[in-house]
Short mmCIF file of C-alpha atoms in Angstrom, two decimals:
data_model
loop_
_atom_site.label_atom_id
_atom_site.label_comp_id
_atom_site.label_asym_id
_atom_site.label_seq_id
_atom_site.Cartn_x
_atom_site.Cartn_y
_atom_site.Cartn_z
CA MET A 1062 22.15 -46.47 74.78
CA ILE A 1063 23.61 -43.44 74.03
CA SER A 1064 27.26 -43.27 72.52
CA ALA A 1065 29.73 -41.89 74.79
CA PRO A 1066 31.62 -40.53 71.81
CA LEU A 1067 28.76 -39.23 70.26
CA LEU A 1068 27.23 -37.33 73.29
CA ARG A 1069 30.89 -35.97 73.82
CA ILE A 1070 31.23 -34.86 70.25
CA VAL A 1071 27.92 -32.89 70.84
CA LEU A 1072 28.51 -30.85 74.28
CA GLY A 1073 31.88 -30.08 72.90
CA ARG A 1074 30.05 -28.27 70.23
CA GLU A 1075 27.27 -26.71 72.49
CA TRP A 1076 29.09 -26.32 75.94
CA LYS A 1077 29.75 -22.86 75.00
CA ALA A 1078 26.07 -22.14 74.00
CA TYR A 1079 25.39 -23.22 77.11
CA ALA A 1080 27.68 -21.46 79.05
CA ALA A 1081 26.23 -18.23 77.30
CA TRP A 1082 22.46 -19.09 78.33
CA SER A 1083 23.20 -20.06 81.60
CA LEU A 1084 25.26 -17.14 82.59
CA GLY A 1085 22.64 -14.89 81.38
CA SER A 1086 19.71 -16.10 82.61
CA ALA A 1087 22.03 -15.87 86.26
CA CYS A 1088 22.98 -12.73 85.49
CA VAL A 1089 19.44 -11.32 85.25
CA LEU A 1090 18.66 -13.32 88.26
CA ARG A 1091 21.59 -11.95 90.46
CA PHE A 1092 20.92 -8.75 89.52
CA CYS A 1093 17.98 -8.45 90.23
CA ALA A 1094 18.04 -10.39 94.00
CA GLY A 1095 20.95 -7.84 94.39
CA SER A 1096 18.73 -4.83 93.25
CA PHE A 1097 15.42 -5.66 94.37
CA PRO A 1098 16.47 -4.99 98.25
CA SER A 1099 17.27 -1.55 97.77
CA LEU A 1100 14.34 -0.66 95.09
CA TYR A 1101 11.60 -2.48 98.23
CA PRO A 1102 13.51 -1.68 101.13
CA THR A 1103 9.75 -1.19 103.40
CA ALA A 1104 7.30 -3.87 103.73
CA GLU A 1105 5.05 -1.29 102.35
CA ALA A 1106 7.41 -1.27 99.13
CA ARG A 1107 6.99 -4.58 98.78
CA ARG A 1108 2.65 -4.71 99.32
CA ASN A 1109 3.25 -1.81 97.01
CA VAL A 1110 4.65 -4.48 94.25
CA ALA A 1111 2.89 -6.84 95.46
CA ALA A 1112 -0.24 -4.85 93.97
CA THR A 1113 1.30 -5.46 91.35
CA PHE A 1114 -0.30 -9.22 90.93
CA ARG A 1115 -3.52 -8.67 90.95
CA ILE A 1116 -4.06 -7.19 87.53
CA PRO A 1117 -5.26 -10.31 85.46
CA VAL A 1118 -2.81 -8.54 82.74
CA ALA A 1119 0.84 -8.52 84.76
CA LYS A 1120 -0.05 -12.01 85.56
CA VAL A 1121 0.27 -13.49 82.21
CA PHE A 1122 3.20 -11.42 81.94
CA GLY A 1123 4.74 -12.25 85.39
CA GLY A 1124 3.61 -14.87 87.66
CA ALA A 1125 0.52 -15.45 90.39
CA GLY A 1126 2.47 -13.89 92.91
CA TYR A 1127 2.36 -16.40 95.06
CA GLY A 1128 3.91 -15.40 98.79
CA LEU A 1129 2.99 -11.85 98.20
CA ASP A 1130 0.24 -11.43 99.57
CA GLY A 1131 1.34 -11.43 103.63
CA PRO A 1132 1.64 -8.59 105.65
CA ASN A 1133 5.47 -8.40 104.23
CA PRO A 1134 6.45 -9.95 101.45
CA ARG A 1135 9.79 -11.94 100.97
CA ILE A 1136 11.96 -10.48 98.19
CA GLY A 1137 12.45 -13.88 97.06
CA ALA A 1138 8.37 -14.45 96.17
CA ILE A 1139 8.75 -10.83 93.87
CA LEU A 1140 12.12 -12.67 92.27
CA ALA A 1141 9.73 -15.57 91.72
CA THR A 1142 7.07 -13.71 89.93
CA ARG A 1143 8.94 -11.16 87.76
CA PRO A 1144 11.82 -12.36 86.82
CA LEU A 1145 11.36 -16.24 86.76
CA LEU A 1146 9.60 -16.36 84.03
CA PHE A 1147 11.92 -15.27 81.15
CA CYS A 1148 14.36 -17.50 82.74
CA LEU A 1149 12.49 -20.23 81.87
CA LEU A 1150 11.00 -19.05 78.33
CA LEU A 1151 15.22 -18.33 77.90
CA ALA A 1152 15.99 -22.40 79.37
CA ALA A 1153 12.80 -23.41 77.53
CA PHE A 1154 14.68 -21.82 74.32
CA MET A 1155 17.46 -23.33 74.15
CA ALA A 1156 16.65 -27.16 75.10
CA THR A 1157 14.14 -26.96 71.58
CA VAL A 1158 17.06 -25.32 69.56
CA THR A 1159 19.14 -28.19 70.88
CA VAL A 1160 16.95 -30.91 69.92
CA LEU A 1161 15.99 -29.37 66.27
CA ARG A 1162 19.53 -28.86 65.64
CA TRP A 1163 21.64 -31.59 66.31
CA THR A 1164 18.08 -33.63 64.53
CA ARG A 1165 16.30 -32.93 61.78
CA GLY A 1166 19.15 -29.84 61.20
CA ASP A 1167 22.00 -32.03 60.68
CA GLU A 1168 20.34 -33.72 58.52
CA GLU A 1169 19.12 -31.07 56.43
CA ARG A 1170 23.17 -30.17 56.94
CA ARG A 1171 23.39 -33.78 55.75
CA SER A 1172 26.38 -33.65 58.37
CA SER A 1173 24.64 -37.17 59.93
CA GLU A 1174 25.57 -39.10 57.02
CA LEU A 1175 28.58 -39.15 58.00
CA VAL A 1176 27.55 -40.24 61.76
CA ARG A 1177 25.44 -42.95 60.74
CA SER A 1178 28.16 -44.79 58.61
CA THR A 1179 29.64 -45.49 61.03
CA ALA A 1180 28.59 -48.45 63.77
CA VAL A 1181 25.68 -46.16 65.27
CA GLY A 1182 22.10 -47.07 66.36
CA ARG A 1183 19.33 -45.53 64.55
CA LEU A 1184 18.04 -43.87 67.16
CA GLU A 1185 21.33 -42.35 69.06
CA PRO A 1186 21.50 -39.09 67.55
CA ALA A 1187 18.27 -38.45 69.07
CA VAL A 1188 18.75 -39.68 72.38
CA CYS A 1189 22.22 -37.79 72.25
CA SER A 1190 20.59 -34.25 71.26
CA LEU A 1191 18.25 -35.10 74.22
CA ALA A 1192 20.80 -36.17 76.74
CA SER A 1193 22.39 -33.12 75.24
CA ALA A 1194 19.62 -30.68 75.88
CA ALA A 1195 18.46 -32.85 79.39
CA ILE A 1196 22.27 -31.78 80.80
CA GLY A 1197 22.41 -27.84 79.39
CA SER A 1198 19.19 -27.59 81.10
CA ALA A 1199 20.54 -28.84 84.74
CA CYS A 1200 23.63 -26.23 84.36
CA ALA A 1201 21.09 -23.40 83.32
CA GLY A 1202 18.81 -24.40 86.29
CA ALA A 1203 22.56 -25.01 88.73
CA ALA A 1204 23.25 -21.45 87.17
CA CYS A 1205 20.59 -19.63 88.37
CA ALA A 1206 19.82 -21.34 91.88
CA ALA A 1207 23.90 -20.25 92.56
CA ALA A 1208 22.54 -16.30 91.51
CA ALA A 1209 20.30 -16.67 93.61
CA ILE A 1210 21.47 -17.74 97.08
CA ALA A 1211 24.86 -14.91 95.93
CA GLY A 1212 22.37 -12.80 96.09
CA GLY A 1213 21.45 -13.72 99.70
CA LEU A 1214 18.35 -15.83 99.09
CA GLU A 1215 17.66 -18.66 100.96
CA ALA A 1216 19.00 -21.78 99.83
CA ALA A 1217 16.59 -24.49 99.74
CA ASP A 1218 14.04 -22.13 97.99
CA SER A 1219 16.97 -21.02 95.00
CA LEU A 1220 17.32 -24.99 94.76
CA ALA A 1221 13.37 -25.56 93.95
CA MET A 1222 13.69 -22.46 91.81
CA GLY A 1223 16.97 -24.13 89.61
CA ALA A 1224 14.53 -27.49 90.09
CA GLY A 1225 11.82 -25.77 88.00
CA ILE A 1226 14.27 -24.19 85.04
CA ALA A 1227 16.06 -27.31 84.55
CA MET A 1228 12.36 -29.16 84.68
CA VAL A 1229 10.96 -26.99 81.86
CA GLY A 1230 14.06 -27.32 79.66
CA LEU A 1231 14.03 -31.31 79.89
CA CYS A 1232 9.75 -30.57 79.23
CA SER A 1233 10.97 -28.86 76.25
CA ALA A 1234 14.02 -31.02 74.70
CA SER A 1235 11.29 -33.74 74.52
CA SER A 1236 8.19 -32.01 72.96
CA ALA A 1237 10.56 -30.55 70.33
CA LEU A 1238 12.25 -34.78 70.17
CA VAL A 1239 7.87 -35.26 69.16
CA VAL A 1240 7.79 -32.50 66.57
CA THR A 1241 10.90 -33.07 64.71
CA ALA A 1242 9.59 -36.24 64.44
CA VAL A 1243 6.53 -35.25 62.62
CA ALA A 1244 7.57 -32.51 61.16
CA PRO A 1245 7.69 -32.76 56.67
CA SER A 1246 11.28 -30.66 56.95
CA ALA A 1247 13.76 -29.19 59.60
CA ARG A 1248 12.56 -25.43 58.65
CA GLY A 1249 8.94 -26.94 59.67
CA ALA A 1250 10.26 -28.89 62.70
CA THR A 1251 11.71 -25.07 63.88
CA ALA A 1252 8.14 -23.13 63.13
CA GLY A 1253 6.39 -25.96 64.77
CA GLY A 1254 8.70 -26.17 68.21
CA MET A 1255 8.43 -21.94 68.85
CA THR A 1256 4.82 -22.15 68.18
CA LEU A 1257 4.53 -24.88 70.58
CA LEU A 1258 6.66 -22.70 73.16
CA LEU A 1259 3.74 -20.20 72.20
CA VAL A 1260 0.72 -22.58 72.81
CA TRP A 1261 2.13 -22.90 76.59
CA PHE A 1262 2.80 -19.32 76.91
CA SER A 1263 -0.66 -18.91 76.02
CA ILE A 1264 -2.19 -21.82 78.29
CA ARG A 1265 -0.86 -20.77 81.23
CA GLY A 1266 -1.60 -17.04 80.96
CA LEU A 1267 -5.69 -18.47 80.32
CA ALA A 1268 -5.34 -19.82 83.52
CA LEU A 1269 -3.74 -17.12 85.53
CA MET A 1270 -6.34 -14.67 83.98
CA ARG A 1271 -9.53 -16.56 84.80
CA GLU A 1272 -9.38 -18.36 87.99
CA SER A 1273 -12.19 -21.43 86.29
CA ALA A 1274 -9.45 -22.53 84.19
CA GLY A 1275 -7.24 -22.54 87.25
CA PHE A 1276 -6.51 -26.17 86.49
CA LEU A 1277 -4.27 -25.49 83.40
CA SER A 1278 -1.95 -24.55 84.72
CA TRP A 1279 -0.74 -27.86 85.34
CA ALA A 1280 -0.83 -28.27 81.66
CA THR A 1281 2.59 -27.04 80.65
CA PRO A 1282 6.07 -26.89 81.95
CA PHE A 1283 5.85 -22.87 82.87
CA GLY A 1284 2.83 -22.89 84.60
CA LEU A 1285 4.22 -26.25 86.37
CA ALA A 1286 7.63 -24.79 87.94
CA GLN A 1287 5.53 -21.36 88.60
CA GLU A 1288 3.22 -23.75 91.00
CA MET A 1289 6.22 -25.00 92.67
CA ARG A 1290 6.70 -22.07 94.86
CA PRO A 1291 9.43 -20.97 95.61
CA TRP A 1292 9.57 -18.89 98.70
CA ALA A 1293 5.89 -19.42 99.31
CA GLY A 1294 6.16 -22.59 100.70
CA VAL A 1295 7.88 -24.81 98.07
CA ARG A 1296 5.65 -27.67 96.40
CA TRP A 1297 7.93 -30.67 94.98
CA GLY A 1298 4.83 -32.44 93.38
CA PRO A 1299 4.47 -30.12 90.02
CA PHE A 1300 8.68 -31.05 89.74
CA ALA A 1301 7.60 -34.65 89.85
CA VAL A 1302 4.33 -34.38 87.44
CA GLY A 1303 6.73 -32.23 84.73
CA VAL A 1304 9.41 -34.90 84.90
CA ALA A 1305 7.26 -37.85 84.40
CA ALA A 1306 5.54 -35.92 81.72
CA ALA A 1307 8.93 -34.86 80.27
CA ALA A 1308 10.10 -38.92 80.52
CA ALA A 1309 6.33 -40.37 78.72
CA VAL A 1310 6.99 -37.61 75.85
CA GLY A 1311 10.96 -38.76 75.22
CA ALA A 1312 9.70 -41.92 75.30
CA LEU A 1313 7.08 -41.09 72.56
CA GLY A 1314 9.47 -38.91 70.62
CA LEU A 1315 11.58 -41.87 70.03
CA LEU A 1316 8.85 -44.22 69.06
CA LEU A 1317 8.07 -41.64 66.34
CA HIS A 1318 11.75 -41.62 65.31
CA SER A 1319 12.72 -44.87 64.90
CA GLY A 1320 9.68 -45.06 62.54
CA ARG A 1321 10.53 -42.39 60.83
CA GLN A 1322 12.64 -42.10 56.74
CA TRP A 1323 15.94 -39.93 57.22
CA GLY A 1324 15.24 -36.38 56.33
CA ALA A 1325 11.30 -36.74 55.66
CA GLY A 1326 8.96 -36.56 58.77
CA ARG A 1327 7.24 -39.63 60.81
CA PHE A 1328 3.75 -39.15 58.58
CA GLY A 1329 5.38 -37.44 55.42
CA ALA A 1330 3.89 -40.17 52.93
CA PHE A 1331 0.49 -39.98 54.61
CA LEU A 1332 0.49 -36.29 54.48
CA SER A 1333 1.59 -36.10 50.64
CA ALA A 1334 -0.68 -38.91 49.48
CA GLY A 1335 -3.59 -37.70 47.01
CA ARG A 1336 -1.51 -34.47 45.92
CA GLY A 1337 -1.78 -35.82 42.23
CA ARG A 1338 1.21 -34.92 39.77
CA ALA A 1339 4.06 -32.96 40.83
CA ARG A 1340 3.99 -28.82 40.41
CA SER A 1341 7.00 -27.56 38.54
CA GLY A 1342 9.83 -26.30 40.62
CA PRO A 1343 9.89 -22.27 41.14
CA ASN A 1344 10.69 -19.95 38.32
CA GLY A 1345 13.40 -17.35 39.82
CA LEU A 1346 15.40 -16.08 42.67
CA VAL A 1347 12.67 -15.19 44.48
CA ALA A 1348 10.18 -17.65 43.72
CA THR A 1349 13.06 -20.34 45.63
CA ALA A 1350 13.40 -18.36 48.73
CA MET A 1351 9.57 -17.84 49.17
CA GLY A 1352 9.15 -21.61 48.33
CA ALA A 1353 12.61 -23.07 50.70
CA THR A 1354 10.76 -20.98 52.98
CA ARG A 1355 7.47 -21.21 52.70
CA GLY A 1356 6.56 -24.14 55.51
CA MET A 1357 7.84 -21.80 58.02
CA ARG A 1358 6.33 -18.35 57.02
CA ARG A 1359 2.73 -20.94 57.13
CA TRP A 1360 3.72 -21.81 61.47
CA TRP A 1361 5.13 -18.41 61.81
CA LEU A 1362 1.82 -16.88 60.24
CA ALA A 1363 -0.57 -19.56 62.39
CA CYS A 1364 1.54 -17.94 65.69
CA GLY A 1365 0.83 -14.64 65.01
CA LEU A 1366 -2.49 -15.00 64.96
CA ALA A 1367 -2.84 -17.61 67.96
CA PHE A 1368 -1.22 -14.68 69.62
CA GLY A 1369 -3.32 -11.82 68.29
CA LEU A 1370 -6.75 -13.94 69.06
CA LEU A 1371 -5.21 -14.53 72.51
CA TYR A 1372 -4.48 -10.78 74.03
CA GLY A 1373 -7.39 -8.98 72.20
CA ALA A 1374 -9.54 -11.43 74.46
CA LEU A 1375 -7.83 -9.94 77.42
CA THR A 1376 -8.37 -6.71 77.15
CA VAL A 1377 -11.92 -8.01 79.16
CA GLY A 1378 -11.51 -5.81 82.58
CA ILE A 1379 -8.15 -4.45 81.38
CA ARG A 1380 -9.13 -0.61 82.25
CA ASP A 1381 -10.85 -1.28 85.44
CA SER A 1382 -7.59 -3.39 86.53
CA LEU A 1383 -5.38 -0.73 85.47
CA ASP A 1384 -7.05 2.08 87.13
CA ALA A 1385 -6.76 0.26 90.39
CA VAL A 1386 -3.34 0.61 90.92
CA PRO A 1387 -1.86 3.29 88.68
CA SER A 1388 1.07 4.52 90.85
CA LEU A 1389 2.58 0.84 89.86
CA PHE A 1390 3.74 2.72 86.35
CA GLU A 1391 5.89 5.37 88.57
CA GLY A 1392 9.56 4.65 87.79
CA ARG A 1393 9.30 2.21 84.80
CA LEU A 1394 10.77 3.23 81.98
CA LEU A 1395 8.41 1.17 79.91
CA MET A 1396 5.22 0.94 81.72
CA ALA A 1397 5.53 5.08 82.29
CA LYS A 1398 5.89 5.04 78.34
CA LEU A 1399 2.66 3.42 78.26
CA ALA A 1400 0.57 4.72 81.60
CA GLU A 1401 1.97 8.82 80.62
CA SER A 1402 -1.42 9.83 78.64
CA GLY A 1403 -3.62 7.49 80.69
CA LEU A 1404 -4.39 4.06 81.74
CA THR A 1405 -6.37 2.33 79.03
CA VAL A 1406 -7.16 -0.03 76.79
CA GLU A 1407 -4.99 1.36 73.95
CA ASN A 1408 -2.04 1.51 76.37
CA PHE A 1409 -2.58 -2.33 76.56
CA LEU A 1410 -2.93 -3.19 73.34
CA LYS A 1411 0.26 -0.99 72.67
CA ALA A 1412 1.94 -2.86 75.51
CA ILE A 1413 1.13 -6.09 73.61
CA LEU A 1414 2.34 -5.30 70.58
CA VAL A 1415 5.85 -4.25 71.99
CA TYR A 1416 6.22 -7.81 73.25
CA GLY A 1417 4.46 -8.70 69.53
CA GLY A 1418 7.48 -6.95 68.01
CA TYR A 1419 10.03 -9.38 69.59
CA MET A 1420 8.14 -12.18 67.94
CA VAL A 1421 7.98 -10.68 65.02
CA GLY A 1422 11.85 -10.02 64.98
CA ALA A 1423 12.60 -13.62 65.51
CA CYS A 1424 10.43 -14.52 63.13
CA ALA A 1425 12.84 -12.55 60.60
CA VAL A 1426 16.06 -13.82 62.52
CA SER A 1427 14.95 -17.19 61.88
CA ILE A 1428 13.56 -16.69 57.97
CA ALA A 1429 16.94 -14.98 57.34
CA LEU A 1430 19.09 -18.00 58.37
CA ALA A 1431 17.37 -20.27 56.45
CA GLY A 1432 20.28 -18.71 53.44
CA LEU A 1433 23.11 -19.55 55.86
CA ARG A 1434 21.41 -23.54 56.20
CA ASP A 1435 21.40 -23.27 52.41
CA GLU A 1436 24.79 -22.20 52.00
CA GLU A 1437 25.65 -25.23 55.06
CA SER A 1438 23.87 -28.08 53.30
CA GLY A 1439 25.37 -26.74 49.94
CA ARG A 1440 22.22 -26.61 48.52
CA LEU A 1441 23.68 -22.52 47.84
CA GLY A 1442 26.53 -23.88 45.31
CA ARG A 1443 24.61 -25.37 43.71
CA LEU A 1444 22.74 -22.70 42.82
CA LEU A 1445 25.61 -20.09 42.06
CA ALA A 1446 26.56 -22.28 39.33
CA ALA A 1447 24.38 -21.24 37.62
CA PRO A 1448 24.90 -17.53 36.33
CA VAL A 1449 23.14 -16.39 39.61
CA GLY A 1450 24.91 -13.21 41.53
CA ARG A 1451 25.65 -13.37 45.24
CA GLY A 1452 24.01 -10.47 45.41
CA ARG A 1453 20.76 -11.03 43.34
CA TRP A 1454 20.61 -14.32 45.82
CA MET A 1455 21.05 -11.99 49.16
CA ALA A 1456 18.29 -10.00 48.02
CA ALA A 1457 15.35 -12.98 47.39
CA GLN A 1458 16.32 -13.98 51.04
CA ALA A 1459 15.53 -10.41 52.10
CA ALA A 1460 12.09 -10.62 49.92
CA ALA A 1461 11.46 -13.82 52.14
CA VAL A 1462 12.07 -11.95 55.20
CA LEU A 1463 10.01 -9.04 54.11
CA ALA A 1464 6.78 -11.45 52.62
CA GLY A 1465 7.22 -13.98 56.60
CA SER A 1466 7.48 -10.72 58.98
CA GLY A 1467 4.62 -9.07 56.85
CA ALA A 1468 2.41 -11.75 56.88
CA LEU A 1469 2.81 -12.76 60.88
CA VAL A 1470 2.33 -8.55 61.24
CA VAL A 1471 -0.81 -8.56 59.31
CA ALA A 1472 -2.16 -11.80 60.99
CA ALA A 1473 -1.25 -10.90 64.93
CA VAL A 1474 -3.31 -7.27 63.82
CA ALA A 1475 -6.02 -8.81 62.75
CA GLY A 1476 -6.27 -11.51 65.98
CA LEU A 1477 -5.87 -8.54 67.70
CA VAL A 1478 -8.80 -6.55 66.23
CA ALA A 1479 -10.83 -9.42 65.91
CA THR A 1480 -11.41 -10.19 69.70
CA ALA A 1481 -10.02 -6.57 71.27
CA ILE A 1482 -13.00 -4.32 69.19
CA PRO A 1483 -15.68 -6.81 70.22
CA VAL A 1484 -14.87 -6.53 74.04
CA VAL A 1485 -14.84 -2.63 73.60
CA LEU A 1486 -18.05 -2.65 72.30
CA VAL A 1487 -19.61 -4.79 74.44
CA ASP A 1488 -18.62 -3.16 77.81
CA GLU A 1489 -18.96 0.05 76.31
CA LEU A 1490 -15.64 1.09 76.71
CA PRO A 1491 -15.07 4.93 75.46
CA GLU A 1492 -13.05 3.32 72.77
CA ALA A 1493 -16.15 2.07 71.65
CA SER A 1494 -16.97 5.29 70.05
CA ASP A 1495 -14.74 4.99 67.41
CA PRO A 1496 -14.05 1.46 67.01
CA TRP A 1497 -12.34 1.46 63.43
CA GLY A 1498 -10.13 4.50 64.41
CA LEU A 1499 -8.56 1.90 67.11
CA ALA A 1500 -8.48 -0.82 64.80
CA TRP A 1501 -7.01 2.18 62.18
CA ARG A 1502 -4.06 2.76 64.95
CA VAL A 1503 -3.96 -0.66 66.21
CA ALA A 1504 -2.63 -1.35 62.72
CA LEU A 1505 -0.45 1.75 62.50
CA ALA A 1506 1.05 0.85 66.01
CA ALA A 1507 2.08 -2.56 64.57
CA ALA A 1508 3.59 -1.29 61.64
CA ALA A 1509 5.91 0.67 63.17
CA LEU A 1510 7.59 -2.01 65.20
CA TRP A 1511 7.91 -4.00 61.46
CA PRO A 1512 11.32 -2.07 60.47
CA ALA A 1513 12.67 -2.59 63.76
CA ALA A 1514 12.13 -6.93 63.32
CA LEU A 1515 13.70 -6.18 59.70
CA LEU A 1516 16.91 -4.67 61.48
CA HIS A 1517 16.99 -7.69 62.85
CA GLY A 1518 17.35 -9.72 59.63
CA GLY A 1519 19.80 -6.88 58.44
CA VAL A 1520 21.62 -8.09 61.29
CA VAL A 1521 21.79 -11.30 60.22
CA PHE A 1522 22.55 -11.34 56.48
CA ALA A 1523 25.64 -8.65 57.87
CA ALA A 1524 26.65 -11.45 59.73
CA HIS A 1525 26.32 -14.24 57.49
CA GLY A 1526 27.96 -12.25 54.93
CA TRP A 1527 31.35 -11.83 57.00
CA MET A 1528 31.34 -14.33 59.69
CA PRO A 1529 29.06 -17.13 59.03
CA ARG A 1530 30.15 -19.69 61.53
CA ALA A 1531 29.10 -16.64 64.42
CA ALA A 1532 25.77 -15.83 62.17
CA ARG A 1533 23.67 -17.84 64.29
CA ALA A 1534 25.38 -16.63 68.22
CA VAL A 1535 25.30 -13.11 66.85
CA SER A 1536 21.83 -13.03 65.34
CA TRP A 1537 20.13 -14.36 68.11
CA GLY A 1538 21.88 -13.01 70.67
CA VAL A 1539 21.42 -9.03 68.91
CA LEU A 1540 17.41 -10.14 69.35
CA VAL A 1541 17.96 -11.61 73.22
CA ALA A 1542 19.78 -8.34 74.56
CA ALA A 1543 17.27 -6.16 72.76
CA LEU A 1544 14.42 -7.95 74.85
CA LEU A 1545 16.92 -7.35 77.92
CA LEU A 1546 16.84 -3.90 77.53
CA ALA A 1547 13.16 -4.08 77.66
CA VAL A 1548 12.57 -6.82 80.76
CA SER A 1549 15.75 -4.17 82.67
CA SER A 1550 13.52 -0.77 82.09
CA MET A 1551 9.99 -2.97 83.56
CA LEU A 1552 12.04 -4.05 86.36
CA VAL A 1553 14.15 -1.29 87.29
CA ASP A 1554 15.57 1.96 86.64
CA VAL A 1555 17.86 2.06 83.55
CA PRO A 1556 19.44 4.98 82.16
CA ARG A 1557 17.73 6.38 78.65
CA TRP A 1558 20.41 6.41 76.70
CA LEU A 1559 21.13 2.85 77.70
CA ALA A 1560 16.92 1.51 76.73
CA GLY A 1561 17.69 3.35 73.60
CA LEU A 1562 20.02 1.74 72.15
CA SER A 1563 17.32 -1.32 71.74
CA PRO A 1564 15.45 -0.36 68.30
CA TYR A 1565 11.90 -1.35 69.21
CA ALA A 1566 12.48 1.90 72.51
CA HIS A 1567 11.91 4.75 69.22
CA GLN A 1568 8.41 4.45 67.84
CA PRO A 1569 5.70 7.06 67.67
CA ASP A 1570 2.99 7.64 69.89
CA VAL A 1571 0.26 6.11 67.73
CA LEU A 1572 -1.82 4.30 70.21
CA GLY A 1573 -2.27 5.47 74.02
CA ALA A 1574 -2.31 9.20 73.51
CA GLU A 1575 -5.18 11.58 73.04
CA THR A 1576 -4.20 12.50 69.65
CA ALA A 1577 -2.56 9.68 67.65
CA GLY A 1578 0.88 10.96 65.86
CA GLY A 1579 4.45 11.02 66.37
CA THR A 1580 7.52 11.43 64.47
CA TRP A 1581 8.15 8.23 62.07
CA THR A 1582 11.98 8.44 62.63
CA GLY A 1583 13.02 5.65 64.19
CA PRO A 1584 11.37 3.47 62.08
CA ALA A 1585 12.99 4.97 59.31
CA VAL A 1586 16.24 5.08 60.69
CA CYS A 1587 15.49 0.75 61.61
CA LEU A 1588 14.30 0.22 57.70
CA ALA A 1589 17.88 1.91 56.44
CA LEU A 1590 20.11 0.30 58.56
CA ALA A 1591 18.42 -2.45 57.58
CA ALA A 1592 19.06 -1.92 54.06
CA ILE A 1593 22.66 -1.16 54.93
CA LEU A 1594 23.35 -4.03 56.68
CA THR A 1595 21.58 -6.11 53.91
CA PHE A 1596 24.26 -4.67 51.38
CA VAL A 1597 27.47 -5.06 53.34
CA GLY A 1598 25.97 -8.73 53.86
CA ALA A 1599 25.68 -9.13 50.21
CA ARG A 1600 28.85 -7.39 49.55
CA GLY A 1601 31.00 -9.72 52.24
CA LEU A 1602 29.39 -12.64 50.61
CA SER A 1603 30.53 -11.96 47.33
CA ARG A 1604 34.25 -11.63 48.93
CA ARG A 1605 34.76 -14.97 50.51
CA ASP A 1606 34.94 -18.67 49.86
CA LEU A 1607 31.78 -20.69 50.18
CA MET A 1608 32.15 -22.93 53.68
CA ALA A 1609 33.07 -26.22 52.52
#
């Protein structure tokens, strides 16, 4: 049973977020639908862009290119191959965060104690979180379909695309319900949910890279949405499979929630058995911050290692694929930068690290927000009752962000090197003459991206210090805005000053150049700004009352 009053409360708290996510996706699609006809006005231009998706790596970051193999590809097929994956990722992230916030997040903040003290069933908070995420996903799908129709695209195919987006959100919400039931803590559930999205993305990419693994496209919500093939002969079978899978997984999640204790994972007692005597608590602010974020940092570490291992292995045959269509990189800011010194394995690794930089930024944001959760749950008030300064406490939180994001960078580099170097040696590519030099340059390029991610952590601390109630929206909004700039740079020509607003746009040319070098001014400025914003946040926190 769904508690109507409780569902109204959840929707009343979430409708602004749903509107922001839905309008963001819709604006991207509306912009692309309106600009693609002028960018690709002739059949030849559309055939040229369709050739992009013969590159295995382009399929990973776009789609299989359904409907683009004819003599006159449709604009809608280009839309379904390029920006659609970005909208699917946004819908999955929105639904996952909603379920996490209204299940384990509420339990950690203890606000759900008030709800459970009323005449509310044991499963109603979980059911309402799932229903709310489903409604938000439906709104996002409807907004995206309306945007495509407003851009002059066929209504039936636009509705199929919107249905696919809603299906991805529903599957993500159901899976997040299972994760929240088994995770030992709210922070572990957050990291587990984000890792699950990465696994889905990786499996879908593997299915597109290898024809023998094509069946794996039906194993993830992202693959199912793209297998619906809007503007290439719509198929509703994948949609039915996704909805059925979401219903089954959601039922499993509710079953797991029914048998767990409040504030603990379903198998918490089993996982903690046999650990011996309890250890003493942390000694010091830094140790306290590190202990509070240990589970989250471990999940992000595993996520970074999986990212590096997967995309390092994708260097198989990449140089031949890229050399086949060099003209496709002309006129796109980010892609031109990657190709300006030749299409090589190093350029591919540089592109992978750019995407990895956003993952490190998300890691920094999620770990930095742990301090906000401490304040909301009352733990910060109890900690500050001791002779502890607020500035010292925020510095300890910054140390946790440094440790977590730094470990993620190291894990991603280790994974890339462990799988890319053997491929380079076996295929006898030009980079095989100096494999350790390549490994060193990959490490330097990743290190150059780290300060940009730390800058996002500084944004969190500044927002936490001065406007805590809007800190989450501001923090994730800045990260999404940087990602939107990168996506726009790949899709269309944007002014260089606008692309330069992203902290990831100012990196030294460590990879993809004949002579590694370049200025490190950009990373240095990002690092300085991160420190300044952290200090500003500490000053703001010291000048206001804690949230009740």
